mmCIF file of C-alpha atoms and ligand atoms in Angstrom:
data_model
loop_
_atom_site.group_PDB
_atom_site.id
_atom_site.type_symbol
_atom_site.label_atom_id
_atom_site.label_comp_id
_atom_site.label_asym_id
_atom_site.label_seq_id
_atom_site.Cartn_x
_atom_site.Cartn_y
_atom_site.Cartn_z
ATOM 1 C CA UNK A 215 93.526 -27.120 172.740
ATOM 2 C CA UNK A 216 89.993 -26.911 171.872
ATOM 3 C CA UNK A 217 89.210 -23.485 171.349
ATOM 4 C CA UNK A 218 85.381 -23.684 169.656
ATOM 5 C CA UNK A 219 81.943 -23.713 171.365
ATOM 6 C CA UNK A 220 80.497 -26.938 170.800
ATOM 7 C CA UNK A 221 76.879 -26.433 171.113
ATOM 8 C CA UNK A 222 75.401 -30.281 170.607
ATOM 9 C CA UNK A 223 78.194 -31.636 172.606
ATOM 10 C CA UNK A 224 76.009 -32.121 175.792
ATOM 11 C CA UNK A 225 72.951 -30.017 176.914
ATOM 12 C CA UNK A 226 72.707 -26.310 178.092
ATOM 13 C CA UNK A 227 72.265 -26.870 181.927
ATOM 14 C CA UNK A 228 75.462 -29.817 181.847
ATOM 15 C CA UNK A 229 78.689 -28.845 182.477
ATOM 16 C CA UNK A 230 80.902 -26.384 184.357
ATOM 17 C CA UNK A 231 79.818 -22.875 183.883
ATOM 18 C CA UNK A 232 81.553 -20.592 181.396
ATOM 19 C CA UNK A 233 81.130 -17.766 179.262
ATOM 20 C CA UNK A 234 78.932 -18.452 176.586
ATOM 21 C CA UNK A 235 79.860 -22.523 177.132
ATOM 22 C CA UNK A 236 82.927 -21.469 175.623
ATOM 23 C CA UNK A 237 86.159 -23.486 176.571
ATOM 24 C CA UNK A 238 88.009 -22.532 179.920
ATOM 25 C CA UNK A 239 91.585 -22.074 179.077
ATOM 26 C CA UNK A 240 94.085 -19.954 181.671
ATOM 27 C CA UNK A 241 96.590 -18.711 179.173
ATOM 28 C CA UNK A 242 95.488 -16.428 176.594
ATOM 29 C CA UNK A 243 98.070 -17.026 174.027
ATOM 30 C CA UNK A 244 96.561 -18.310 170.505
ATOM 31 C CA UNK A 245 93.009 -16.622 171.079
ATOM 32 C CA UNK A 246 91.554 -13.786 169.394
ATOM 33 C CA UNK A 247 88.912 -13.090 171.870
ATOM 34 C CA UNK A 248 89.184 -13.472 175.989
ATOM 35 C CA UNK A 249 86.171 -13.917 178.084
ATOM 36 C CA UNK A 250 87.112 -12.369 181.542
ATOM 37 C CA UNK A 251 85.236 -12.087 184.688
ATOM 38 C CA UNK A 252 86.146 -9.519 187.412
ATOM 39 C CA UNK A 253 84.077 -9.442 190.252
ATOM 40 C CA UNK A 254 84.886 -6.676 192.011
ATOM 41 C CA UNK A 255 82.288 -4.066 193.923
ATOM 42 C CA UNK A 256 84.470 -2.474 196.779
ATOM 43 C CA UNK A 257 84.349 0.814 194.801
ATOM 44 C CA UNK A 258 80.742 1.660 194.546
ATOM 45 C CA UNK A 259 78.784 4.764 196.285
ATOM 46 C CA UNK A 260 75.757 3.116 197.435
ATOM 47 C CA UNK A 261 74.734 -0.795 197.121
ATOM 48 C CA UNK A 262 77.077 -3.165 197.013
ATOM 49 C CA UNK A 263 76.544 -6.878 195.085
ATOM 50 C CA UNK A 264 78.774 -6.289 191.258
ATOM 51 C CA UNK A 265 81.080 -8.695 192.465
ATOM 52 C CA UNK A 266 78.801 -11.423 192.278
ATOM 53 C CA UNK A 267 78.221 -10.054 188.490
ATOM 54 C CA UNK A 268 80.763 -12.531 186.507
ATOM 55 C CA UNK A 269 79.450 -15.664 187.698
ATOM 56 C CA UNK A 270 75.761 -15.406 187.377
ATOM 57 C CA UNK A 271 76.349 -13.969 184.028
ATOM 58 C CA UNK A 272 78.333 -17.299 183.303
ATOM 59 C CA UNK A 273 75.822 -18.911 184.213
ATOM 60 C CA UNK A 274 72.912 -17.591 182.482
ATOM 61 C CA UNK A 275 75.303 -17.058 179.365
ATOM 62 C CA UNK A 276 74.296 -20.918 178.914
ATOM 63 C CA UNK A 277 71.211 -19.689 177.560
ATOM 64 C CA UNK A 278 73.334 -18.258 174.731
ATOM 65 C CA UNK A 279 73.101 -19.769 171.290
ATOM 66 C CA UNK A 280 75.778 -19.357 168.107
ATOM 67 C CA UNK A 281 73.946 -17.439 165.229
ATOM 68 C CA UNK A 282 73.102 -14.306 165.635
ATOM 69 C CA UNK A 283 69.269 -14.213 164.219
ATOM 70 C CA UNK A 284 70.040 -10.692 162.741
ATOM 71 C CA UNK A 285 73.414 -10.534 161.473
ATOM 72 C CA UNK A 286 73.731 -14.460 160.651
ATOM 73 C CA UNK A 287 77.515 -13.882 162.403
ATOM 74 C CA UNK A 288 78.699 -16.927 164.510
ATOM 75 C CA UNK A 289 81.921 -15.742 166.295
ATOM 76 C CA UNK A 290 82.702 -19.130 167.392
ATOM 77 C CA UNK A 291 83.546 -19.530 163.216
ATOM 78 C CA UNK A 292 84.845 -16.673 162.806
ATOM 79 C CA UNK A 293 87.165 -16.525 166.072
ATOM 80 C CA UNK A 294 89.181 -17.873 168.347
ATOM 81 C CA UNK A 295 87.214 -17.446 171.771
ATOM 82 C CA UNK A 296 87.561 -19.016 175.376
ATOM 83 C CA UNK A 297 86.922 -18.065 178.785
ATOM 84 C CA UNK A 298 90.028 -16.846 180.684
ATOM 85 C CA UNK A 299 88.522 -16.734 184.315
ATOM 86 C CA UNK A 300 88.469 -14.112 186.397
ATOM 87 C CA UNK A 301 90.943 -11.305 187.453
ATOM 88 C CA UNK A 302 92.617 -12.342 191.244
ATOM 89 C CA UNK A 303 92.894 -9.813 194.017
ATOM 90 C CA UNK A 304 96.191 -10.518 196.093
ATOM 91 C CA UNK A 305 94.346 -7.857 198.534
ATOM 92 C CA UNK A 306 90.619 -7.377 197.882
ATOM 93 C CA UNK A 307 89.804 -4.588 200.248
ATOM 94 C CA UNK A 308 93.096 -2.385 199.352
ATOM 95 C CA UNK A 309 91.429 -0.468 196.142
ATOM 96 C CA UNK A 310 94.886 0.598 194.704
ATOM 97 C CA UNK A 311 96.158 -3.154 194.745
ATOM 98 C CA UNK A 312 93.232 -3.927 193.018
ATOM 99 C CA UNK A 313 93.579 -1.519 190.405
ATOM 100 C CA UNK A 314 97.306 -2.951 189.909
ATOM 101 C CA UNK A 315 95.777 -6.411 189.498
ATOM 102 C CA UNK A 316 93.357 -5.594 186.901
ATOM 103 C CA UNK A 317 95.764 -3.473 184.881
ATOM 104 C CA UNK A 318 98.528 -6.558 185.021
ATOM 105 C CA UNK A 319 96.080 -8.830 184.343
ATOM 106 C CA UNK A 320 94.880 -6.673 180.697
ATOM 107 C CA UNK A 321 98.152 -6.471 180.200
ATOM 108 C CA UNK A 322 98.786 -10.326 179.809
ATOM 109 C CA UNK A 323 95.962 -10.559 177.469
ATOM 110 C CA UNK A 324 97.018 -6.953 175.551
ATOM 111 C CA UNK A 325 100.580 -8.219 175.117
ATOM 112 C CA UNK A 326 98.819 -11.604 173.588
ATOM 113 C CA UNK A 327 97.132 -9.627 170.671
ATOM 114 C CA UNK A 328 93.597 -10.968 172.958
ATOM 115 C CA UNK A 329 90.772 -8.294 172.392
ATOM 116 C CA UNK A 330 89.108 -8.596 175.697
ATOM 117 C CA UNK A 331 85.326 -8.620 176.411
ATOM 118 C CA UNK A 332 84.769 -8.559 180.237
ATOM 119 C CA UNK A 333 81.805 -8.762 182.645
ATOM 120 C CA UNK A 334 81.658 -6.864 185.643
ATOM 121 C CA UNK A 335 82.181 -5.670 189.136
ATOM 122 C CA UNK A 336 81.267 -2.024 189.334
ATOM 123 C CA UNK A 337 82.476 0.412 186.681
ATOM 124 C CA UNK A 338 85.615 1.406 188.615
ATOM 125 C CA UNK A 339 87.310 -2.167 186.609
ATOM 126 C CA UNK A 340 87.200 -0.244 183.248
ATOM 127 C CA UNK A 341 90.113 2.568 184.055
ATOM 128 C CA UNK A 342 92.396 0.031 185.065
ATOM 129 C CA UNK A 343 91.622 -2.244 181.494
ATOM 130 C CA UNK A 344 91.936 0.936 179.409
ATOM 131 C CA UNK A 345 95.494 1.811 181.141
ATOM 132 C CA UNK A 346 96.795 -1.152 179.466
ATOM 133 C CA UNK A 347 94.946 -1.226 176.446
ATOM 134 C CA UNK A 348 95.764 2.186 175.602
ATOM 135 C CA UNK A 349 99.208 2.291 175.711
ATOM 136 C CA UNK A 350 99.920 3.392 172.403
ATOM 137 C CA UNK A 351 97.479 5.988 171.796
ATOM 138 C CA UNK A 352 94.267 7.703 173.180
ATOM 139 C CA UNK A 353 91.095 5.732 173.220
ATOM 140 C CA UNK A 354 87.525 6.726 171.172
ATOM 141 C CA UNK A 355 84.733 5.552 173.899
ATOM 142 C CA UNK A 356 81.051 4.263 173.550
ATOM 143 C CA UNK A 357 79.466 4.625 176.507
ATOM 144 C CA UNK A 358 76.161 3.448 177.455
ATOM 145 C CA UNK A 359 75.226 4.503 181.184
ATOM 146 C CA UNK A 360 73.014 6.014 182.994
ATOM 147 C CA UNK A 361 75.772 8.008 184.284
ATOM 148 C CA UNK A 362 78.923 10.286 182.657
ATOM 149 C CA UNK A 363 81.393 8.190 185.678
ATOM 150 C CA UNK A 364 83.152 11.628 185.281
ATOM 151 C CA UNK A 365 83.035 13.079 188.836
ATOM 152 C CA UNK A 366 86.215 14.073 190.512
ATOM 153 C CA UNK A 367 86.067 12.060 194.055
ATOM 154 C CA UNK A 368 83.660 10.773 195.949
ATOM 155 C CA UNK A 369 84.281 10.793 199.895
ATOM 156 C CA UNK A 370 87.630 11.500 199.756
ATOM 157 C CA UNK A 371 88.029 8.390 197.101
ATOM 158 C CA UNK A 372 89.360 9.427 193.522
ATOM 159 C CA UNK A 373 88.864 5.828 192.595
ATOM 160 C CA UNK A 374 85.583 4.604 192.582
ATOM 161 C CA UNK A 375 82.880 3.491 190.041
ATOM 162 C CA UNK A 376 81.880 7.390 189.237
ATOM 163 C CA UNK A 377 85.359 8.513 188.234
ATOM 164 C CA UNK A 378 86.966 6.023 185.715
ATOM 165 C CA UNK A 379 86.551 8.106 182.283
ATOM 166 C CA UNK A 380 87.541 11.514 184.402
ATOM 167 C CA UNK A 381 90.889 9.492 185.581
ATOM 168 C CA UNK A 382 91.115 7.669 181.830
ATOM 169 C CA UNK A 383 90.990 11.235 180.555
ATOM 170 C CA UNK A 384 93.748 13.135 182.667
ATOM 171 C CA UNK A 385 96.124 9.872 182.290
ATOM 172 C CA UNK A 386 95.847 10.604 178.136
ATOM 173 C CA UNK A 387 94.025 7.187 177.355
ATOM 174 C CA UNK A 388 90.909 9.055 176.118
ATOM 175 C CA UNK A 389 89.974 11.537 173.625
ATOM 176 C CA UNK A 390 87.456 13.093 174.638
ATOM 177 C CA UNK A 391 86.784 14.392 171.170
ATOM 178 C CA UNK A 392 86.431 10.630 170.366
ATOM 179 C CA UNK A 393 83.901 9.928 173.340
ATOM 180 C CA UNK A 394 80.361 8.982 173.113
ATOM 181 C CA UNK A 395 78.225 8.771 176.402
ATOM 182 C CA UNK A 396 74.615 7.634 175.791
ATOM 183 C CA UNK A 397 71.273 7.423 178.300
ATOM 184 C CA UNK A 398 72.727 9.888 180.658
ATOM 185 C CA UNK A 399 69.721 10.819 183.412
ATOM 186 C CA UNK A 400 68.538 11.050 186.817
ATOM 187 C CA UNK A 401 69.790 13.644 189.292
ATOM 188 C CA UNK A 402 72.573 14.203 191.099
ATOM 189 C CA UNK A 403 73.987 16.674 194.024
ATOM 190 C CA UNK A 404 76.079 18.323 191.994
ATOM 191 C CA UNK A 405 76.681 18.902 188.109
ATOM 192 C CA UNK A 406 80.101 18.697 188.074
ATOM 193 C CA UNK A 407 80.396 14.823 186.321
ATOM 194 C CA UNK A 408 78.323 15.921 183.647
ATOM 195 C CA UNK A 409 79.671 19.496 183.107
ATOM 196 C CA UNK A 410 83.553 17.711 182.874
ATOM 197 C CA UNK A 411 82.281 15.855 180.099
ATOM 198 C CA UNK A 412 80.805 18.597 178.321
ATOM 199 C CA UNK A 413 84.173 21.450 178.881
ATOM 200 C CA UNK A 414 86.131 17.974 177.712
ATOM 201 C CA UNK A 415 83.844 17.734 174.582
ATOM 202 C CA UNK A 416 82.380 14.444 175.161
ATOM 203 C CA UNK A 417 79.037 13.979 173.418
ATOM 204 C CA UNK A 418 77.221 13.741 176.047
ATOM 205 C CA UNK A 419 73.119 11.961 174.582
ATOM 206 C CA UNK A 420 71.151 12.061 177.714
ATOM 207 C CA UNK A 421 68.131 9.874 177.545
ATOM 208 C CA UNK A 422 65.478 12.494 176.465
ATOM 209 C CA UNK A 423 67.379 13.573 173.943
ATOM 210 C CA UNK A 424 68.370 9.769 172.943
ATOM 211 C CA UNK A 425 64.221 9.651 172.867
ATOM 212 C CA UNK A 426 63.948 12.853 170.780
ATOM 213 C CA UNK A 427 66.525 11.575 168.203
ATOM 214 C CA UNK A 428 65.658 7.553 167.987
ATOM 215 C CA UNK A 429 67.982 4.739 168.144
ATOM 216 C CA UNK A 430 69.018 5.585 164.429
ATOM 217 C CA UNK A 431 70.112 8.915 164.678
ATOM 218 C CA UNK A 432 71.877 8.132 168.163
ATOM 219 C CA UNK A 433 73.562 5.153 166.053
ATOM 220 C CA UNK A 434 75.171 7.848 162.969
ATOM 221 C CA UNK A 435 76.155 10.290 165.878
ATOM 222 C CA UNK A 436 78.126 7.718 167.938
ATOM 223 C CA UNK A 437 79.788 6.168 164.701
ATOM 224 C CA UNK A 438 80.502 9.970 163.520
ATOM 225 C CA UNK A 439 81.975 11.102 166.836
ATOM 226 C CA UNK A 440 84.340 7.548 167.486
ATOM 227 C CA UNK A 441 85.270 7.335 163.406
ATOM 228 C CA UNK A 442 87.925 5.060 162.883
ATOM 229 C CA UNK A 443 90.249 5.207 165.516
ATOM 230 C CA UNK A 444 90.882 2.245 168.283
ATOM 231 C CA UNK A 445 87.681 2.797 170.431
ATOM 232 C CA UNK A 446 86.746 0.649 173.624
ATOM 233 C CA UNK A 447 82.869 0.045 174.576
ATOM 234 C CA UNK A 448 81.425 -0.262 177.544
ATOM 235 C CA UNK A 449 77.948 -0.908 179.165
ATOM 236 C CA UNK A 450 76.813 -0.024 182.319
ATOM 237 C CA UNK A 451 73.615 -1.972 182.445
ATOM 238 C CA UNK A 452 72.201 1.167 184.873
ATOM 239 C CA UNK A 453 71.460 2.558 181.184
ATOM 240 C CA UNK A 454 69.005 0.207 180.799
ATOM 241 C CA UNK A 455 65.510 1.283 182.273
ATOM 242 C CA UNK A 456 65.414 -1.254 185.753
ATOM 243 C CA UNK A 457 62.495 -2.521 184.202
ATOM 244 C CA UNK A 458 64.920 -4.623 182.046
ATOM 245 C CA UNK A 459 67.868 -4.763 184.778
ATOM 246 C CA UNK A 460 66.824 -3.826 188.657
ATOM 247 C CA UNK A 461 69.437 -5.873 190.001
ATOM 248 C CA UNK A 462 72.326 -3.036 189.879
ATOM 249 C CA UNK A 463 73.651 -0.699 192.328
ATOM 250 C CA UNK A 464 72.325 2.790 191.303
ATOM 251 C CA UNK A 465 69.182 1.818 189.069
ATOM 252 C CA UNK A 466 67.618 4.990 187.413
ATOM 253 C CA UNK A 467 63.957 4.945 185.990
ATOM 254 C CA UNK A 468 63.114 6.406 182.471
ATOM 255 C CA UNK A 469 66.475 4.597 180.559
ATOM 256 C CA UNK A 470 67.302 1.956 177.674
ATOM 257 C CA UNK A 471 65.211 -0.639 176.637
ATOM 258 C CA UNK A 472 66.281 -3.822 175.536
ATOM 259 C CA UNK A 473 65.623 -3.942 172.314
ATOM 260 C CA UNK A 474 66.826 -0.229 172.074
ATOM 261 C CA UNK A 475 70.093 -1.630 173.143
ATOM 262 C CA UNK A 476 70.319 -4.266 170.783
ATOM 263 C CA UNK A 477 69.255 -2.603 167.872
ATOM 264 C CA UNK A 478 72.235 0.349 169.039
ATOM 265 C CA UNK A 479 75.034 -2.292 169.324
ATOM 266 C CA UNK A 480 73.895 -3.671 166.208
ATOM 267 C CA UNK A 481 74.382 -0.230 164.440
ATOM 268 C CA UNK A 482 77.916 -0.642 165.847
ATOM 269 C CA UNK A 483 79.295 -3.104 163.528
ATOM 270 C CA UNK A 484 82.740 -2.844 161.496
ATOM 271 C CA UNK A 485 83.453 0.311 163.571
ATOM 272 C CA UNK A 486 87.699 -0.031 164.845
ATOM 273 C CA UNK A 487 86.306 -2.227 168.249
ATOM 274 C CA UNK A 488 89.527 -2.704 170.622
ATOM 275 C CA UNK A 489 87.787 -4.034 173.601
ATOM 276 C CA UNK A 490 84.008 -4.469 175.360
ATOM 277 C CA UNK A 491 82.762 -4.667 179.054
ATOM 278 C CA UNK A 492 79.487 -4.765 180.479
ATOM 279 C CA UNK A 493 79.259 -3.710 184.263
ATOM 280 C CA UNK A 494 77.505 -3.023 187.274
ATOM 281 C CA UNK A 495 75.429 -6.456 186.891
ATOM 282 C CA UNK A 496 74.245 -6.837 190.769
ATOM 283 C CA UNK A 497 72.769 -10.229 191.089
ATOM 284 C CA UNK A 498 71.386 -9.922 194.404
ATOM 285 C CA UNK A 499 68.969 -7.422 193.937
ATOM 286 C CA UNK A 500 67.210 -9.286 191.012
ATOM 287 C CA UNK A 501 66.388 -12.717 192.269
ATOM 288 C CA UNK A 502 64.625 -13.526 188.990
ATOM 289 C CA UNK A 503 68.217 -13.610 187.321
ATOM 290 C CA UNK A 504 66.809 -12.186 184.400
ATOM 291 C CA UNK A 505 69.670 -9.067 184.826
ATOM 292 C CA UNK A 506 72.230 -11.316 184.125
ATOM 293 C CA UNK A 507 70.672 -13.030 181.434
ATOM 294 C CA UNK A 508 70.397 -8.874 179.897
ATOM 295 C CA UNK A 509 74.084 -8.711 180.345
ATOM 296 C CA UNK A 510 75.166 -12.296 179.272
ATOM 297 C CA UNK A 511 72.634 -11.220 176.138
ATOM 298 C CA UNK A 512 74.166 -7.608 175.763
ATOM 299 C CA UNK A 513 78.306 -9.375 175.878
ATOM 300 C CA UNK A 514 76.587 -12.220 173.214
ATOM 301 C CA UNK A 515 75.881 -8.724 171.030
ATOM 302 C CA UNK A 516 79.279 -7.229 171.689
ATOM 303 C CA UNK A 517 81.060 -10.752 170.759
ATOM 304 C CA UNK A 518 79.379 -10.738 167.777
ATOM 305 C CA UNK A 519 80.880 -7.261 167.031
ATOM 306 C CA UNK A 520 84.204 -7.739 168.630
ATOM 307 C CA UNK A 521 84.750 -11.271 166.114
ATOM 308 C CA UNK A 522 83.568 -9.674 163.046
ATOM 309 C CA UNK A 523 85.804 -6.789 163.508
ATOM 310 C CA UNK A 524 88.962 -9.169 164.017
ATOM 311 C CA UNK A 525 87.727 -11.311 161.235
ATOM 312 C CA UNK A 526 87.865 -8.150 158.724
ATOM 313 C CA UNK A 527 91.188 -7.422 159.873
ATOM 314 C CA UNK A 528 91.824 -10.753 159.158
ATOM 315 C CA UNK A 529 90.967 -10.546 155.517
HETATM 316 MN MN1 MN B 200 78.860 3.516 185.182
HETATM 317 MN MN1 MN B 201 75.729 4.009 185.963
#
């Protein structure tokens, strides 16, 4: 079963589309890392298009090399990585079913010992993956959004892509002591999302304070507030300024740059990583592709983090 990225084996543009050209295998069993797709958007509030997220981020992922120029890591040495596919829907407009699927689905790779880094659908995907990764005990949480995805309901909807961390939190799969949420911004009709997070005591960085305090300083607070425990990460790529990433649902000026980001998940290495997703990727309203290519880059950062974690372990 091959399991490694082989780079020189043919070139970049060749071949079948996967995650980082890594190998395509169903099963998880015998990895340490699973590459998962789910392209899903029927829970957002305004524009539609996440669900084509996954596969244009496979896609440009091919742009994706092994070394990481910083940290020298290669994952593919360290790890045991493939791509797993994508989650199935047996009924893709019933939003409860769909929940189900994604939860059985990260359960199959949880009940592998697979820490899995997934790409995105709408954020509504990540309360479904953290009820069956967090089975044992309470999550920590870095979040990166422009958004605290805290509000109650939304049109009569408790399950939609602004409530998974309020739902996560009342099911007991995360601490909000534990909880990070960075690049929070741009207005809303009522306070209520932000103002949960806060009575909860989730740090909440919004993005002029993440501008008063510098990527450093943003870096030593979320490591201080996660500490050691099992902590998931996930980024919505609406924290990045739409300079860097228009093509997502609800874009909001004034956020992340790039190289902010990168330097941030870089300051996140060696912390107790149990899982990473990066969501809200909406291909069709960026025709240049180069939003993908942001997320593909930003789950190339977190695989980096996610192997070198398991590798320690390891040793
Ligand atoms: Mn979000
Ligand atoms: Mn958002």
């Amino acid at each position: 079963m091959p399991t490694k990225q082989d780079q020189m084996s043919h070139p970049r543009y060749m071949g079948i589309p996967t995650f980082m050209r890594t190998p395509y295998q169903e099963d998880p069993a015998g990895l340490d890392i699973a590459l998962i797709g789910v392209p899903y958007d029927g829970a957002v509030t305004n524009r539609a298009g996440a669900r084509h997220g996954p596969r244009e981020m496979r896609d440009q992922s091919s742009l994706m090399r092994a070394i990481h120029h910083v940290t020298r890591i290669n994952p593919y040495e360290l790890c045991r990585i493939a791509d797993i596919g994508d989650v199935t829907f047996d009924a893709v407009f019933d939003h409860k079913a769909v929940v189900c699927d994604i939860e059985a689905f990260y359960e199959r790779v949880h009940a592998a010992g697979v820490i899995p880094l997934s790409a995105g659908g709408d954020h509504s995907i990540t309360y479904p993956i953290m009820k069956a990764i967090a089975r044992t005990a309470p999550l920590g949480l870095i979040h990166i959004d422009a958004h605290t995805d805290t509000w109650d309901q939304f049109q009569g909807s408790k399950f939609m892509h602004g409530t998974p961390f309020r739902r996560a939190h009342e099911d007991g799969l995360l601490d909000a002591n534990r909880t990070v949420q960075i690049g929070i911004r741009g207005a809303q009709n009522t306070p209520e999302g932000w103002e949960y997070s806060l009575e909860q005591g989730m740090r909440v960085i919004f993005m002029e304070e993440f501008t008063e305090m510098g990527v450093d300083a943003v870096i030593e607070e979320a490591r201080h507030v996660v500490g050691e425990g099992p902590t998931y990460l996930s980024f919505d790529v609406d924290g990045l300024d739409p300079v860097y990433a228009p093509g997502t649902g609800t874009p909001e000026i004034g956020g992340i740059t790039t190289i902010e980001a990168q330097a941030l998940l870089r300051g996140l290495r060696n912390l107790n990583l149990i899982g990473a997703d990066v969501v809200e990727v909406a291909p069709p309203y960026d025709p240049s592709g180069n939003t993908s290519l942001v997320g593909a880059t930003l789950m190339y950062e977190m695989l980096c983090l996610l192997a070198e974690v398991i590798a320690n372990k390891r040793a």
